[in-house]
CSV table of C-alpha atoms in Angstrom, one decimal:
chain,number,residue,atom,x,y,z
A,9,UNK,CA,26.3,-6.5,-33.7
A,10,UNK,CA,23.4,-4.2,-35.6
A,11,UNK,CA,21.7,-1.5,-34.6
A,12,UNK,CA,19.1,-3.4,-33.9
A,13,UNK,CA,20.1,-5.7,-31.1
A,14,UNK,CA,22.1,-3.1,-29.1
A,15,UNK,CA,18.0,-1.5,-29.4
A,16,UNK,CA,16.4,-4.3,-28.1
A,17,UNK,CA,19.0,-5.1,-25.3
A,18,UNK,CA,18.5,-1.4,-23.9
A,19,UNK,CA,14.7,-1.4,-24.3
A,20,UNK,CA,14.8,-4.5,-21.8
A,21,UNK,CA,17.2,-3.2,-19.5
A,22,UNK,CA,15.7,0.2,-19.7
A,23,UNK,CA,12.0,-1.6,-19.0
A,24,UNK,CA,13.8,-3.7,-16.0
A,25,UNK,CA,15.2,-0.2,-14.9
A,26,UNK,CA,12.4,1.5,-14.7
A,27,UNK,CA,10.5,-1.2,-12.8
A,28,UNK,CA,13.5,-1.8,-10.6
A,29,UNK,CA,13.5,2.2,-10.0
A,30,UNK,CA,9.3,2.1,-9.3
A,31,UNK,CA,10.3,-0.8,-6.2
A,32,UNK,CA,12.8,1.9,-4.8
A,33,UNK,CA,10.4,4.5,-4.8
A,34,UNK,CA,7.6,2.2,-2.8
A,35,UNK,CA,10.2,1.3,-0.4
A,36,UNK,CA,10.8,4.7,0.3
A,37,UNK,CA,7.2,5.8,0.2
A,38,UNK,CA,6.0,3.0,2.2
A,39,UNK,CA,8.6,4.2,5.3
A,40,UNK,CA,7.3,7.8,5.3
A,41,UNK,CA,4.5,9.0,7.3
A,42,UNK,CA,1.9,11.2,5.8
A,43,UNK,CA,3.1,14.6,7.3
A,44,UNK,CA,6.8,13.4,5.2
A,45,UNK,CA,4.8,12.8,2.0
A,46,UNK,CA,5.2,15.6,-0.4
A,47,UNK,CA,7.3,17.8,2.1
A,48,UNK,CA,4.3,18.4,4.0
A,49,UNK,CA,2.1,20.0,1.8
A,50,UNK,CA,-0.8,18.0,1.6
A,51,UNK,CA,-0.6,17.3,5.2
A,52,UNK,CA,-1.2,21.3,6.2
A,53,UNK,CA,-4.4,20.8,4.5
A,54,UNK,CA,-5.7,17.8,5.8
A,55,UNK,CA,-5.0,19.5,9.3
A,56,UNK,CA,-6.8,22.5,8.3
A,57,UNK,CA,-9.9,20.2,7.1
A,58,UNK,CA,-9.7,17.9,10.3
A,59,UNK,CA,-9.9,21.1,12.5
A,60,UNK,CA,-12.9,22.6,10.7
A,61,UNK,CA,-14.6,18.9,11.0
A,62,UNK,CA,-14.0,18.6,14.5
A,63,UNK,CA,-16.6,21.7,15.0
A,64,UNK,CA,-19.1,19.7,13.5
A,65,UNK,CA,-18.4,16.6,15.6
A,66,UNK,CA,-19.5,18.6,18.6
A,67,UNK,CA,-22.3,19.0,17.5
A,68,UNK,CA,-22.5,15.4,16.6
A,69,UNK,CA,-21.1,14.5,19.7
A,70,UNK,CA,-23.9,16.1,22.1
A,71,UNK,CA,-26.5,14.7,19.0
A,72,UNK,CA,-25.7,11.0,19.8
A,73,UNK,CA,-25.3,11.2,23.6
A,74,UNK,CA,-28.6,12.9,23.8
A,75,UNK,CA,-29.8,10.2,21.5
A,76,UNK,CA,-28.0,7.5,23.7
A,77,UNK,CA,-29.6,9.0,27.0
A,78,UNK,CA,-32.9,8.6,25.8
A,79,UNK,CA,-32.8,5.5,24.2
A,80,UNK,CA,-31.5,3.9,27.3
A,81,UNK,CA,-33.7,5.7,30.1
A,82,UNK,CA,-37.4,5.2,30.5
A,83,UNK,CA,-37.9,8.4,32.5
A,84,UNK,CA,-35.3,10.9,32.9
A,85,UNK,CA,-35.6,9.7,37.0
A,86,UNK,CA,-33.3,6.5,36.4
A,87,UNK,CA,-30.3,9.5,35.5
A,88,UNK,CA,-30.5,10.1,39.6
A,89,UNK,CA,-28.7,7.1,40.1
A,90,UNK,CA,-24.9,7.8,40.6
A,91,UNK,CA,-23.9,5.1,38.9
A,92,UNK,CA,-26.2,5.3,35.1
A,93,UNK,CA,-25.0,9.6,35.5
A,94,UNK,CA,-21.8,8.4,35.9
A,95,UNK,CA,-21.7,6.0,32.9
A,96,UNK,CA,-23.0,8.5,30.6
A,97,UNK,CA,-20.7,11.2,32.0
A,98,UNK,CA,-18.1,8.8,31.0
A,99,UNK,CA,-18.4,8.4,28.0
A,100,UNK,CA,-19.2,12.2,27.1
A,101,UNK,CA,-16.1,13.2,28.5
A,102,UNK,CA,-14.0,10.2,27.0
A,103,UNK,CA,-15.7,11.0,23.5
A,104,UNK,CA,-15.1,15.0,23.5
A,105,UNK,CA,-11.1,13.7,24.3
A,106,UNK,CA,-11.0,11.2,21.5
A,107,UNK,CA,-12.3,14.3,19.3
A,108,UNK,CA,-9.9,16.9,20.9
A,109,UNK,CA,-7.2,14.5,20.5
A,110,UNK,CA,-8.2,12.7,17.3
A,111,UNK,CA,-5.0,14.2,15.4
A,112,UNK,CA,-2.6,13.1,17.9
A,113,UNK,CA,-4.4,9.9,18.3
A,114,UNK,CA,-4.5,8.7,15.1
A,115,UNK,CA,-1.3,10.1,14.9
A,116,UNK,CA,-0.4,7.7,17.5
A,117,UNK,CA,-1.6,4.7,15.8
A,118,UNK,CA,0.4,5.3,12.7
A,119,UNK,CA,3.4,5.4,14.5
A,120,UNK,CA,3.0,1.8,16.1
A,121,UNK,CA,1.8,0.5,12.9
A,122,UNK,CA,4.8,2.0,11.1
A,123,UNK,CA,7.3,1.0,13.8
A,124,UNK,CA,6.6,-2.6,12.5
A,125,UNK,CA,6.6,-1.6,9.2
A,126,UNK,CA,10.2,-0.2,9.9
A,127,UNK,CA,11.0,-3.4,11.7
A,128,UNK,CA,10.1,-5.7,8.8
A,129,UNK,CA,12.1,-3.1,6.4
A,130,UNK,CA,15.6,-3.5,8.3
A,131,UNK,CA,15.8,-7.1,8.3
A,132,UNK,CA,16.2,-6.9,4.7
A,133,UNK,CA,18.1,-3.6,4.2
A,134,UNK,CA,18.6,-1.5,1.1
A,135,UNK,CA,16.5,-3.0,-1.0
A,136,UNK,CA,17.0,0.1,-3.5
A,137,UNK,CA,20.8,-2.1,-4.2
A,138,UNK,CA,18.6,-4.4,-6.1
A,139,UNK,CA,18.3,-4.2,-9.3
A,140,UNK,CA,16.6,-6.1,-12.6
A,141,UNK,CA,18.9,-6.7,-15.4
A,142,UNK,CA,19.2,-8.9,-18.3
A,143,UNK,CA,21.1,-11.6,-17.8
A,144,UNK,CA,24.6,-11.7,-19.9
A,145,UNK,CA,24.2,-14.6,-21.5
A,146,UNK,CA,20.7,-13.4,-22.8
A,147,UNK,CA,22.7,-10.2,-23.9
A,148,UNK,CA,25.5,-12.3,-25.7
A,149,UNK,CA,23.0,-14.5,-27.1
A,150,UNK,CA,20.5,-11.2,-28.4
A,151,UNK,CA,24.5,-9.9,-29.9
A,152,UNK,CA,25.0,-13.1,-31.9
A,153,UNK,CA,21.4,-12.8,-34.0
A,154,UNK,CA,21.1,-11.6,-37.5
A,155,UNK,CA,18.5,-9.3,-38.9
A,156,UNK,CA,15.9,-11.8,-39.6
A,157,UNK,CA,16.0,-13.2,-35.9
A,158,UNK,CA,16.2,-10.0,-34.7
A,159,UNK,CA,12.4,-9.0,-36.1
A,160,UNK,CA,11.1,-11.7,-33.3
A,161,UNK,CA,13.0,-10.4,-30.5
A,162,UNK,CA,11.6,-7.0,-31.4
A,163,UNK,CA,8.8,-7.8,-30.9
A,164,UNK,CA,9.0,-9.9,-27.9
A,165,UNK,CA,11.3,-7.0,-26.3
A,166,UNK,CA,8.4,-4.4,-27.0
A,167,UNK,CA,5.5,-6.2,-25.3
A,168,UNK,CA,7.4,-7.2,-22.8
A,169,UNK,CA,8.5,-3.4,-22.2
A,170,UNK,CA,5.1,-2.2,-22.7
A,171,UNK,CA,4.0,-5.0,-19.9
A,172,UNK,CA,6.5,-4.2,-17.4
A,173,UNK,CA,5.6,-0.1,-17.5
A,174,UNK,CA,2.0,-1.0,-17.1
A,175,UNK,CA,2.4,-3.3,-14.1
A,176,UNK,CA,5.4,-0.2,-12.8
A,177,UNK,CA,2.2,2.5,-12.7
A,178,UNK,CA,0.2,0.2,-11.3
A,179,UNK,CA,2.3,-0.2,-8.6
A,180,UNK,CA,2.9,3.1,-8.0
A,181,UNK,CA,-0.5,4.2,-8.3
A,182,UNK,CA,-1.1,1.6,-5.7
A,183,UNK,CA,1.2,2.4,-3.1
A,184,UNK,CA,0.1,6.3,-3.8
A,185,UNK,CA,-3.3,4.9,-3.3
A,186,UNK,CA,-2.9,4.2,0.4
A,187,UNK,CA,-1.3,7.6,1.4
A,188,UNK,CA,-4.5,9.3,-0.3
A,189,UNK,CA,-6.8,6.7,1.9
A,190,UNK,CA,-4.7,7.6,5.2
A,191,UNK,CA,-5.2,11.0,4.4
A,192,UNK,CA,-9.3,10.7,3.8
A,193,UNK,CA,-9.3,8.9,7.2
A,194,UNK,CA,-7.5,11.4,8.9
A,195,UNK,CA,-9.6,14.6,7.6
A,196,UNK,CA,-12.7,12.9,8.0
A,197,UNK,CA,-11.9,11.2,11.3
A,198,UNK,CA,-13.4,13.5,14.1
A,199,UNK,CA,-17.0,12.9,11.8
A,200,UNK,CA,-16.9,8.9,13.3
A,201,UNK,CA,-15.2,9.4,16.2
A,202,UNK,CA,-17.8,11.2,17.4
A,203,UNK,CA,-20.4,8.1,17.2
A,204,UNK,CA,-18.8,6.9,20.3
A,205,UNK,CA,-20.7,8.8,22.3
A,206,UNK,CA,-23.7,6.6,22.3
A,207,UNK,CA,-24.0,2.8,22.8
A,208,UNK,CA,-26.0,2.7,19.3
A,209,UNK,CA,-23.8,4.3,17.3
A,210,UNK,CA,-20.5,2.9,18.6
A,211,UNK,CA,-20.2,0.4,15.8
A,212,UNK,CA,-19.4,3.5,13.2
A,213,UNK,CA,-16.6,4.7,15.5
A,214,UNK,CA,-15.1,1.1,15.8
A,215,UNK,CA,-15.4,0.2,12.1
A,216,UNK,CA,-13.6,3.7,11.9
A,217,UNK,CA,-10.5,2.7,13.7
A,218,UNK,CA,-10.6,-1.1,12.6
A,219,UNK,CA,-10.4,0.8,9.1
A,220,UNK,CA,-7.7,3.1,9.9
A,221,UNK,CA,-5.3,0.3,11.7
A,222,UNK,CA,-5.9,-1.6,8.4
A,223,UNK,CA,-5.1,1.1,6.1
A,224,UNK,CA,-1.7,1.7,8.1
A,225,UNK,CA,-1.1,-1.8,8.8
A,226,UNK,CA,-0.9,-2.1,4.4
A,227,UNK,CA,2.6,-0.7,4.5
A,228,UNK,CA,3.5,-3.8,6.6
A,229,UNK,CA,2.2,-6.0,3.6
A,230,UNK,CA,3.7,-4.4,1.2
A,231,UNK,CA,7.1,-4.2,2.6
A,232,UNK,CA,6.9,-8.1,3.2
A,233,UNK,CA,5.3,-8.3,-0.9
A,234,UNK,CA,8.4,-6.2,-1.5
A,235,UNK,CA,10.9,-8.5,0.4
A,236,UNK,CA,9.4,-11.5,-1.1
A,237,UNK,CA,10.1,-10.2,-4.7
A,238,UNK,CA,13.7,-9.3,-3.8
A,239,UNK,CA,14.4,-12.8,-2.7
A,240,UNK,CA,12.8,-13.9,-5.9
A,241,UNK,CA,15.0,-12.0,-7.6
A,242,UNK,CA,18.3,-12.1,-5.8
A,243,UNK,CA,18.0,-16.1,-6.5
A,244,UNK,CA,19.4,-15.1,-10.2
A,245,UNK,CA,18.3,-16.5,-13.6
A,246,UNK,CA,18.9,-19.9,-13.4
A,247,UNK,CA,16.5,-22.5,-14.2
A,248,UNK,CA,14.7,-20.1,-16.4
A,249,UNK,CA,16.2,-22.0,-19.4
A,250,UNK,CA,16.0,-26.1,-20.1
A,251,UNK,CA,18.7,-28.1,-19.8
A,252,UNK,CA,21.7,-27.2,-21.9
A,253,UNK,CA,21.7,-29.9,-25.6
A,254,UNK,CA,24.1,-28.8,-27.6
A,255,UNK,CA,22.7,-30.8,-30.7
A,256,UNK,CA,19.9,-28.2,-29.9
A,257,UNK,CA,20.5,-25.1,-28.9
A,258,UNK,CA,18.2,-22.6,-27.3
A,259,UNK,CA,17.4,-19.5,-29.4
A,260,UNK,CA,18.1,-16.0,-28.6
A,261,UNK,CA,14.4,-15.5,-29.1
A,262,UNK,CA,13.5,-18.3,-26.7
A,263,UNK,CA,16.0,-16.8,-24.2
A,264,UNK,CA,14.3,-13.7,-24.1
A,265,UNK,CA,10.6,-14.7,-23.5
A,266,UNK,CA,11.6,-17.3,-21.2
A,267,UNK,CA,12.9,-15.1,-18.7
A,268,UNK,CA,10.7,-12.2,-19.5
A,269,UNK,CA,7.8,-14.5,-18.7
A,270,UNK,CA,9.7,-15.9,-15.8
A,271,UNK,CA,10.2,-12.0,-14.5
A,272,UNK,CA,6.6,-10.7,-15.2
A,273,UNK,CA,5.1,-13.8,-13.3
A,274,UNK,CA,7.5,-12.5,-10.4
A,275,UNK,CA,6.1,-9.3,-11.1
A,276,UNK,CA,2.4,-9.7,-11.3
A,277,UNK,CA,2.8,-12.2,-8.2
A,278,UNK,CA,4.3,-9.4,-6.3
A,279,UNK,CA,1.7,-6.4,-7.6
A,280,UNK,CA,-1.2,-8.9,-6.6
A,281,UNK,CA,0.3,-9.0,-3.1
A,282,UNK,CA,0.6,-5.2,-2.8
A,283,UNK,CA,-2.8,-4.5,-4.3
A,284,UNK,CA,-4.2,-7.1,-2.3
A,285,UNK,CA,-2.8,-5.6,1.2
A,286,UNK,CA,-6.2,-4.5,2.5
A,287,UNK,CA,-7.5,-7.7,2.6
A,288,UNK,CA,-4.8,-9.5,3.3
A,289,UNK,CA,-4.5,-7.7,6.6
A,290,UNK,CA,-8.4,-7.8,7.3
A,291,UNK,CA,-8.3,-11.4,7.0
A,292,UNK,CA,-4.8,-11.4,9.2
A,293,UNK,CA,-6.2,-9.0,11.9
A,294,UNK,CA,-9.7,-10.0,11.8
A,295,UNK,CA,-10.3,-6.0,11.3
């Protein structure tokens, strides 16, 4: 065997390898909760911001009650019944918790959302045991060619490398994606939150959390995109080839882009499923 073939045999195992090691990392990424990511870091400032914001929603807060009152009151003599004071007292006080509390809230709602994520994930296990490799008898078969044949599966081997690293950062800029997203919401959340406080501008504060529950509800999605792969992939090679005729012979050549095309429509399959997670689960949840 030349130089050549043991080249093109670790360019497509490295390629698999590297795509195989991108899953492992959205596995583990999609378990972790945003103060984990990063050992915490980015999470101290998102804190810091959420606090200074939550001055501001005060101020909101009285804003869009005041608003509320007088939108919903003639004269300021209908606010002597005990029941429209009580109403609007209500929903002050329930608002100025919600902002108070928004960390821990939200907070809250990530961790139901990520207790099904966590559900999902052990009735599959360890998916980081799973790994992409060439097939042995595409490696035998790339072993037996001579130069000339070789020049094809060069080139075959180096698209189909350059493919798979594409649709690996892809993925992980995906999955990175939806940390930065949950970490927008939750800096910017006491700015919303404080709508509640009148009837008119509730709809911003429920689009918030609808939002929110959707963003954390993508790691769910993804976890199931991620499953579905696996099983893809745990099914083996076979049937990625024609039947066997010896009077015919399948080339080395063949070999190699029929599973490589087999594997990156697996592959683009599953990253259309993870960058489609948003929607999915607004269709799903009707958020």
């Amino acid at each position: 065997m030349n130089d050549n073939n043991n080249w093109i045999i670790e360019q497509l195992n490295s390629a698999l390898g590297t795509w195989s090691g991108n899953l492992a990392e959205v596995w583990a990424l999609v378990s972790q909760s945003p103060q984990e990511f990063k050992g915490g870091t980015i999470w101290s400032v998102i804190v810091d911001i959420h606090s200074a914001l939550q001055g501001i929603a005060y101020g909101l807060l009285i804003l869009f009650f005041a608003f509320s009152v007088f939108r919903h009151t003639v004269n300021l003599q209908e606010l002597r019944r005990p029941e429209a004071a009580l109403r609007f007292f209500i929903r002050f006080v329930l608002t100025k918790t919600l902002i108070t509390y928004s960390m821990d809230f939200l907070s809250a709602i990530f961790s139901i959302c990520n207790g099904i994520v966590q559900t999902v994930a052990m009735s599959m296990g360890d998916i980081t045991e799973v790994n992409a490799t060439l097939p042995d008898e595409i490696q035998k078969a790339i072993q037996g060619v001579n130069f000339l044949e070789s020049i094809p599966l060069w080139i075959v081997s180096l698209l189909s490398s350059i493919i798979i690293l594409l649709l690996s950062i892809m993925l992980i800029l995906t999955v990175y994606g939806r940390f930065f997203k949950l970490f927008l919401y939750t800096a910017f959340a006491p700015i919303p939150l404080s709508a509640f406080a009148g009837e008119a501008t509730s709809h911003t504060g429920k689009a918030f959390l609808k939002s929110y529950i959707g963003v954390c509800l993508e790691g769910a999605v993804i976890v199931l995109a991620c499953i579905i792969y696996t099983a893809f992939l745990q099914s083996g090679a076979s049937g990625f080839l024609p039947p066997p005729d010896p009077e015919k012979p399948v080339s080395a050549v063949i070999m190699v882009w029929l599973y490589m095309t087999e594997a990156g429509f697996n592959m683009i399959i599953f990253m259309a499923l993870v960058k489609g997670a948003d929607r999915v689960v607004k269709e799903m949840m009707a958020l």
